[in-house]
Short mmCIF file of N, CA and C in Angstrom, two decimals:
data_model
loop_
_atom_site.label_atom_id
_atom_site.label_comp_id
_atom_site.label_asym_id
_atom_site.label_seq_id
_atom_site.Cartn_x
_atom_site.Cartn_y
_atom_site.Cartn_z
N MET A 4 45.62 -137.10 39.46
CA MET A 4 44.44 -138.01 39.32
C MET A 4 44.44 -139.79 39.32
N THR A 5 44.06 -140.54 39.89
CA THR A 5 43.38 -141.79 39.47
C THR A 5 41.92 -141.95 38.21
N ASP A 6 42.19 -143.17 37.47
CA ASP A 6 40.55 -143.23 36.78
C ASP A 6 40.63 -144.46 37.50
N THR A 7 39.92 -144.26 38.19
CA THR A 7 39.30 -145.80 38.95
C THR A 7 38.13 -146.16 38.09
N THR A 8 37.56 -147.43 37.99
CA THR A 8 36.00 -147.79 37.26
C THR A 8 35.68 -148.45 38.79
N TYR A 9 34.79 -148.07 39.27
CA TYR A 9 33.53 -148.71 40.14
C TYR A 9 32.42 -149.52 39.39
N SER A 10 32.62 -150.47 40.18
CA SER A 10 31.03 -151.66 39.76
C SER A 10 30.49 -152.17 41.10
N ARG A 11 29.31 -152.11 40.60
CA ARG A 11 28.26 -152.75 41.80
C ARG A 11 28.66 -154.13 42.34
N VAL A 12 29.25 -155.10 41.54
CA VAL A 12 29.20 -156.73 41.58
C VAL A 12 30.46 -156.63 40.92
N ALA A 13 30.52 -157.95 42.26
CA ALA A 13 31.88 -158.75 41.87
C ALA A 13 31.77 -160.15 41.98
N VAL A 14 32.97 -161.11 42.18
CA VAL A 14 32.47 -162.44 41.85
C VAL A 14 33.76 -162.74 42.87
N SER A 15 33.33 -163.76 43.80
CA SER A 15 34.22 -164.68 44.78
C SER A 15 35.38 -165.14 43.66
N ASP A 16 36.61 -166.00 43.68
CA ASP A 16 37.50 -167.28 43.40
C ASP A 16 36.07 -168.45 42.92
N GLU A 17 36.01 -168.61 44.42
CA GLU A 17 35.22 -170.26 44.10
C GLU A 17 34.29 -170.06 43.40
N ALA A 18 33.36 -169.01 43.18
CA ALA A 18 31.86 -169.12 42.68
C ALA A 18 32.73 -168.58 40.81
N ALA A 19 33.48 -168.08 40.65
CA ALA A 19 34.38 -167.91 39.09
C ALA A 19 34.42 -169.35 38.56
N ALA A 20 35.58 -169.97 39.63
CA ALA A 20 35.62 -171.09 39.49
C ALA A 20 34.67 -172.13 38.86
N LEU A 21 33.62 -172.18 40.00
CA LEU A 21 31.90 -172.74 39.39
C LEU A 21 31.76 -172.37 37.60
N LEU A 22 31.52 -171.29 37.95
CA LEU A 22 30.66 -170.53 37.00
C LEU A 22 31.95 -170.72 35.35
N ARG A 23 33.04 -170.97 35.52
CA ARG A 23 33.63 -171.79 34.19
C ARG A 23 33.17 -172.95 33.77
N THR A 24 32.96 -173.80 34.92
CA THR A 24 32.75 -175.48 34.66
C THR A 24 31.50 -174.97 34.21
N LEU A 25 30.54 -174.25 34.52
CA LEU A 25 28.75 -174.35 34.59
C LEU A 25 29.07 -173.82 32.56
N THR A 26 30.02 -172.51 32.70
CA THR A 26 29.85 -172.08 31.02
C THR A 26 30.22 -173.55 29.97
N ALA A 27 31.46 -173.82 30.60
CA ALA A 27 31.70 -175.31 29.46
C ALA A 27 30.77 -176.10 29.54
N GLN A 28 29.47 -176.49 30.11
CA GLN A 28 28.22 -177.15 30.16
C GLN A 28 27.32 -176.48 29.43
N HIS A 29 27.39 -175.76 29.65
CA HIS A 29 25.69 -174.64 29.22
C HIS A 29 25.97 -173.31 27.98
N GLY A 30 26.96 -173.08 28.05
CA GLY A 30 27.43 -171.68 27.27
C GLY A 30 27.41 -170.61 27.81
N PRO A 31 27.34 -169.66 27.25
CA PRO A 31 27.40 -167.88 27.87
C PRO A 31 26.07 -168.11 28.80
N LEU A 32 26.59 -167.88 29.94
CA LEU A 32 25.68 -167.86 31.23
C LEU A 32 25.32 -166.34 31.12
N MET A 33 24.36 -165.40 32.28
CA MET A 33 23.59 -164.56 33.10
C MET A 33 22.99 -164.58 34.14
N PHE A 34 23.29 -163.73 35.24
CA PHE A 34 22.35 -163.58 36.65
C PHE A 34 21.36 -162.20 36.92
N HIS A 35 20.18 -163.45 37.06
CA HIS A 35 19.42 -161.98 37.76
C HIS A 35 19.00 -162.35 39.18
N GLN A 36 19.46 -161.44 39.68
CA GLN A 36 19.43 -161.57 41.14
C GLN A 36 17.60 -161.39 41.47
N SER A 37 16.94 -162.61 41.76
CA SER A 37 15.61 -162.94 42.16
C SER A 37 15.52 -161.95 43.84
N GLY A 38 14.17 -162.19 43.61
CA GLY A 38 13.26 -160.89 44.92
C GLY A 38 12.63 -162.12 45.42
N GLY A 39 12.16 -162.96 44.63
CA GLY A 39 11.12 -163.60 44.32
C GLY A 39 11.02 -164.56 46.04
N CYS A 40 9.86 -165.36 46.26
CA CYS A 40 9.40 -165.55 47.52
C CYS A 40 9.90 -167.42 47.41
N CYS A 41 10.19 -167.45 46.42
CA CYS A 41 10.32 -169.48 45.64
C CYS A 41 12.14 -169.84 46.11
N ASP A 42 12.83 -168.33 45.91
CA ASP A 42 14.36 -168.89 46.07
C ASP A 42 14.44 -167.79 47.43
N GLY A 43 14.15 -166.95 47.52
CA GLY A 43 14.40 -165.99 48.47
C GLY A 43 14.43 -165.14 47.60
N SER A 44 16.32 -164.75 48.30
CA SER A 44 16.87 -163.37 47.15
C SER A 44 18.07 -164.07 46.68
N SER A 45 17.92 -165.59 46.12
CA SER A 45 19.14 -166.09 45.21
C SER A 45 19.66 -165.26 44.08
N PRO A 46 20.68 -165.47 43.55
CA PRO A 46 21.19 -165.02 42.46
C PRO A 46 20.90 -165.97 41.81
N MET A 47 20.01 -166.04 40.50
CA MET A 47 19.92 -166.80 39.75
C MET A 47 20.84 -166.84 38.17
N CYS A 48 21.16 -168.43 37.67
CA CYS A 48 22.39 -168.58 37.30
C CYS A 48 21.78 -168.80 36.39
N PHE A 49 21.10 -168.23 34.62
CA PHE A 49 20.79 -168.94 33.26
C PHE A 49 22.04 -168.83 32.38
N PRO A 50 21.76 -169.87 31.11
CA PRO A 50 22.27 -169.98 29.88
C PRO A 50 21.32 -168.73 29.35
N ILE A 51 22.57 -168.02 28.82
CA ILE A 51 21.87 -166.77 28.13
C ILE A 51 21.16 -167.05 26.76
N GLY A 52 19.45 -166.67 27.33
CA GLY A 52 18.43 -166.78 26.18
C GLY A 52 16.90 -167.63 27.32
N MET A 53 17.44 -168.30 28.31
CA MET A 53 16.66 -169.13 28.55
C MET A 53 15.97 -168.04 29.92
N PHE A 54 16.97 -166.85 30.23
CA PHE A 54 15.55 -166.13 30.75
C PHE A 54 16.05 -164.80 30.51
N LEU A 55 14.77 -163.59 29.77
CA LEU A 55 14.53 -162.57 29.10
C LEU A 55 14.52 -161.26 29.74
N THR A 56 15.01 -160.54 29.92
CA THR A 56 15.16 -159.65 30.79
C THR A 56 14.12 -158.41 29.80
N GLY A 57 13.97 -157.26 30.68
CA GLY A 57 13.31 -156.34 30.09
C GLY A 57 13.04 -155.17 30.47
N PRO A 58 12.42 -154.07 30.05
CA PRO A 58 12.58 -152.61 30.30
C PRO A 58 12.70 -152.82 31.91
N GLY A 59 11.99 -153.10 32.64
CA GLY A 59 11.45 -153.17 33.96
C GLY A 59 12.91 -154.13 35.04
N ASP A 60 13.70 -154.20 34.52
CA ASP A 60 15.18 -154.96 34.65
C ASP A 60 16.61 -153.81 34.46
N VAL A 61 17.43 -153.95 35.72
CA VAL A 61 18.58 -152.91 35.74
C VAL A 61 19.60 -153.66 35.33
N LYS A 62 20.50 -153.58 34.66
CA LYS A 62 21.91 -154.13 34.58
C LYS A 62 22.96 -153.89 35.39
N LEU A 63 23.11 -154.95 36.77
CA LEU A 63 23.86 -153.43 37.48
C LEU A 63 25.71 -154.14 37.20
N GLY A 64 26.03 -154.38 35.89
CA GLY A 64 27.10 -155.10 35.74
C GLY A 64 27.39 -156.03 35.31
N ASP A 65 28.85 -156.23 34.94
CA ASP A 65 29.45 -157.74 34.00
C ASP A 65 30.31 -158.16 35.43
N ILE A 66 30.60 -159.41 35.61
CA ILE A 66 31.45 -159.87 36.35
C ILE A 66 32.15 -160.51 35.55
N ASP A 67 33.74 -160.75 35.90
CA ASP A 67 34.78 -161.61 34.86
C ASP A 67 35.14 -162.46 35.47
N ALA A 68 34.50 -163.76 34.83
CA ALA A 68 35.01 -165.34 35.82
C ALA A 68 36.24 -165.82 35.14
N GLY A 69 36.97 -165.45 34.35
CA GLY A 69 37.92 -165.70 33.75
C GLY A 69 37.97 -166.80 32.14
N ILE A 70 36.43 -166.35 31.98
CA ILE A 70 36.28 -167.03 30.23
C ILE A 70 36.27 -165.90 30.00
N ASP A 71 36.02 -166.23 27.99
CA ASP A 71 35.72 -165.60 26.84
C ASP A 71 35.02 -163.65 27.08
N ASP A 72 34.43 -164.15 27.71
CA ASP A 72 33.14 -162.74 27.36
C ASP A 72 32.70 -162.75 29.33
N PRO A 73 32.57 -161.21 29.26
CA PRO A 73 31.44 -161.56 30.80
C PRO A 73 30.43 -161.36 31.07
N ILE A 74 30.28 -162.34 32.32
CA ILE A 74 28.78 -162.57 32.46
C ILE A 74 27.48 -161.14 33.56
N GLU A 75 26.89 -161.18 32.43
CA GLU A 75 26.03 -159.79 32.74
C GLU A 75 25.29 -160.33 33.97
N VAL A 76 25.07 -159.27 34.73
CA VAL A 76 24.39 -159.18 36.53
C VAL A 76 23.04 -158.71 36.44
N TYR A 77 22.15 -158.94 36.45
CA TYR A 77 20.60 -158.05 36.40
C TYR A 77 20.09 -158.17 37.45
N MET A 78 18.67 -157.40 37.92
CA MET A 78 17.67 -157.20 38.65
C MET A 78 16.75 -156.34 38.56
N SER A 79 15.32 -156.51 38.93
CA SER A 79 14.69 -155.61 38.55
C SER A 79 14.47 -154.73 39.17
N ALA A 80 13.57 -153.43 38.15
CA ALA A 80 14.05 -152.22 38.47
C ALA A 80 13.80 -151.72 40.15
N SER A 81 12.24 -152.58 40.61
CA SER A 81 11.63 -152.15 41.76
C SER A 81 12.91 -152.82 42.60
N GLN A 82 13.07 -153.71 42.64
CA GLN A 82 13.87 -154.42 43.77
C GLN A 82 15.74 -153.38 44.00
N PHE A 83 15.58 -153.25 42.65
CA PHE A 83 16.82 -151.99 42.76
C PHE A 83 16.89 -150.81 43.60
N GLU A 84 15.65 -150.40 43.41
CA GLU A 84 15.45 -149.25 44.68
C GLU A 84 15.77 -149.83 46.32
N TYR A 85 15.72 -150.61 46.53
CA TYR A 85 15.83 -151.09 47.95
C TYR A 85 17.64 -151.44 48.22
N TRP A 86 18.19 -151.93 46.88
CA TRP A 86 19.71 -152.77 46.57
C TRP A 86 20.49 -151.05 46.26
N LYS A 87 20.21 -150.49 45.56
CA LYS A 87 20.99 -149.32 45.04
C LYS A 87 22.35 -148.76 45.77
N TYR A 88 22.19 -148.43 47.04
CA TYR A 88 22.91 -148.50 47.79
C TYR A 88 24.44 -149.51 47.77
N THR A 89 23.92 -150.96 47.35
CA THR A 89 25.00 -151.74 48.15
C THR A 89 25.90 -152.78 47.11
N HIS A 90 27.09 -152.55 47.18
CA HIS A 90 27.45 -153.55 46.39
C HIS A 90 27.28 -154.91 46.74
N LEU A 91 26.86 -155.70 45.24
CA LEU A 91 26.87 -157.60 45.52
C LEU A 91 28.10 -158.10 45.48
N THR A 92 28.87 -158.93 46.31
CA THR A 92 29.06 -159.51 45.56
C THR A 92 28.71 -161.45 45.22
N ILE A 93 28.71 -161.76 44.24
CA ILE A 93 28.32 -163.65 44.18
C ILE A 93 29.45 -164.21 44.66
N ASP A 94 29.15 -165.30 45.32
CA ASP A 94 29.42 -165.86 45.94
C ASP A 94 28.85 -167.50 45.82
N VAL A 95 29.72 -168.67 46.40
CA VAL A 95 28.78 -169.76 46.06
C VAL A 95 29.60 -170.51 47.65
N VAL A 96 28.74 -171.55 47.80
CA VAL A 96 28.77 -172.33 49.07
C VAL A 96 27.99 -173.93 49.12
N PRO A 97 28.59 -175.07 49.96
CA PRO A 97 27.82 -176.20 49.54
C PRO A 97 26.39 -175.54 49.69
N GLY A 98 25.29 -176.57 49.33
CA GLY A 98 23.92 -176.69 49.38
C GLY A 98 23.15 -177.05 48.42
N ARG A 99 22.08 -176.89 48.49
CA ARG A 99 20.95 -177.44 47.19
C ARG A 99 20.58 -175.68 46.99
N GLY A 100 20.99 -175.80 45.56
CA GLY A 100 20.99 -174.18 44.82
C GLY A 100 19.66 -174.45 43.96
N ALA A 101 19.30 -173.29 43.89
CA ALA A 101 17.70 -172.59 43.33
C ALA A 101 17.26 -173.76 42.17
N GLY A 102 15.91 -173.80 42.15
CA GLY A 102 15.18 -174.32 41.41
C GLY A 102 15.69 -174.90 39.78
N PHE A 103 15.38 -173.21 39.57
CA PHE A 103 16.04 -172.61 38.13
C PHE A 103 17.46 -172.43 37.50
N SER A 104 18.40 -172.12 38.66
CA SER A 104 19.39 -172.30 38.13
C SER A 104 20.39 -173.11 37.90
N VAL A 105 21.38 -172.52 37.08
CA VAL A 105 22.44 -174.23 36.52
C VAL A 105 22.92 -174.73 37.50
N GLU A 106 23.21 -174.25 38.39
CA GLU A 106 24.42 -174.68 39.22
C GLU A 106 23.47 -175.60 40.35
N GLY A 107 22.27 -175.76 40.39
CA GLY A 107 21.34 -176.86 41.18
C GLY A 107 21.47 -178.03 41.02
N PRO A 108 22.26 -178.91 39.85
CA PRO A 108 22.38 -180.39 40.09
C PRO A 108 24.44 -180.32 41.03
N THR A 109 24.98 -179.38 40.75
CA THR A 109 26.01 -179.28 41.77
C THR A 109 26.66 -179.75 42.62
N GLY A 110 25.37 -179.49 43.41
CA GLY A 110 25.78 -179.70 45.17
C GLY A 110 26.20 -178.26 45.79
N MET A 111 26.38 -177.24 44.63
CA MET A 111 26.39 -175.82 45.43
C MET A 111 25.74 -174.73 45.43
N ARG A 112 25.61 -173.63 45.42
CA ARG A 112 24.00 -172.59 45.12
C ARG A 112 25.41 -171.29 45.50
N PHE A 113 24.59 -170.39 44.55
CA PHE A 113 24.99 -169.34 44.50
C PHE A 113 24.11 -168.37 45.56
N LEU A 114 25.24 -167.28 45.78
CA LEU A 114 24.49 -166.74 46.71
C LEU A 114 25.17 -165.25 46.71
N ILE A 115 24.51 -164.13 47.47
CA ILE A 115 24.97 -162.93 47.36
C ILE A 115 25.71 -162.70 48.87
N ARG A 116 26.95 -161.85 48.69
CA ARG A 116 27.38 -161.20 50.23
C ARG A 116 26.81 -159.81 49.57
N SER A 117 26.97 -159.05 50.56
CA SER A 117 26.48 -157.58 50.27
C SER A 117 27.21 -156.37 51.25
N ARG A 118 27.72 -155.14 50.73
CA ARG A 118 28.57 -154.31 51.39
C ARG A 118 27.60 -153.39 51.06
N MET A 119 27.77 -152.22 52.21
CA MET A 119 27.23 -150.74 51.44
C MET A 119 28.93 -149.76 50.50
N LEU A 120 27.71 -149.42 49.79
CA LEU A 120 28.74 -148.59 48.64
C LEU A 120 29.72 -147.73 49.98
N THR A 121 30.64 -147.26 49.00
CA THR A 121 32.05 -146.53 49.92
C THR A 121 31.57 -145.10 49.33
N ALA A 122 32.02 -143.82 49.99
CA ALA A 122 32.06 -142.78 49.88
C ALA A 122 31.97 -142.17 48.42
N ASP A 123 33.75 -143.14 47.86
CA ASP A 123 33.64 -142.74 46.62
C ASP A 123 32.76 -143.30 45.52
N GLU A 124 32.36 -144.92 46.16
CA GLU A 124 31.21 -145.50 44.91
C GLU A 124 30.12 -144.66 44.89
N LEU A 125 29.72 -144.32 46.83
CA LEU A 125 28.23 -143.35 45.66
C LEU A 125 28.63 -141.68 45.01
N VAL A 126 29.56 -141.57 44.80
CA VAL A 126 30.17 -140.24 44.51
C VAL A 126 29.71 -141.08 42.85
N ALA A 127 30.66 -141.99 42.27
CA ALA A 127 30.63 -142.78 40.72
C ALA A 127 29.62 -142.99 40.22
N PHE A 128 28.45 -143.35 41.39
CA PHE A 128 27.06 -143.85 40.79
C PHE A 128 26.19 -143.06 40.85
N GLY A 129 26.42 -141.62 41.34
CA GLY A 129 25.69 -140.14 41.15
C GLY A 129 24.71 -141.17 42.70
N LEU A 130 24.85 -141.07 43.85
CA LEU A 130 24.07 -141.19 44.88
C LEU A 130 24.39 -140.81 46.05
N ALA A 131 25.65 -139.83 45.67
CA ALA A 131 26.02 -139.10 47.40
C ALA A 131 25.39 -137.29 47.34
#
């Protein structure tokens, strides 16, 4: 029997490289998957403590960007209801970043690539 660990979130190599640079500049970081109108559905990256999560937020998981500590990823509970069958990968592309997200001045912007959870993931997350 295989002991497989499943995660709802991942990070691309390119996004992980940018996160290492941003962590060196800003200290430990976290993400909150935005569902608001201003930045659409951009994943917003903040220094820890600059965005406060609460009981209305769901921790999707941690991403490993090749730094000392994993980066936590959150989403509002109401938005999670729409996304709970989806795996999210944080990626980065050239462009203007979200106004409050730390990558804004870099000329790059984080974005989400998504796919439906596999049958094994659905079972692991209690959604089958």
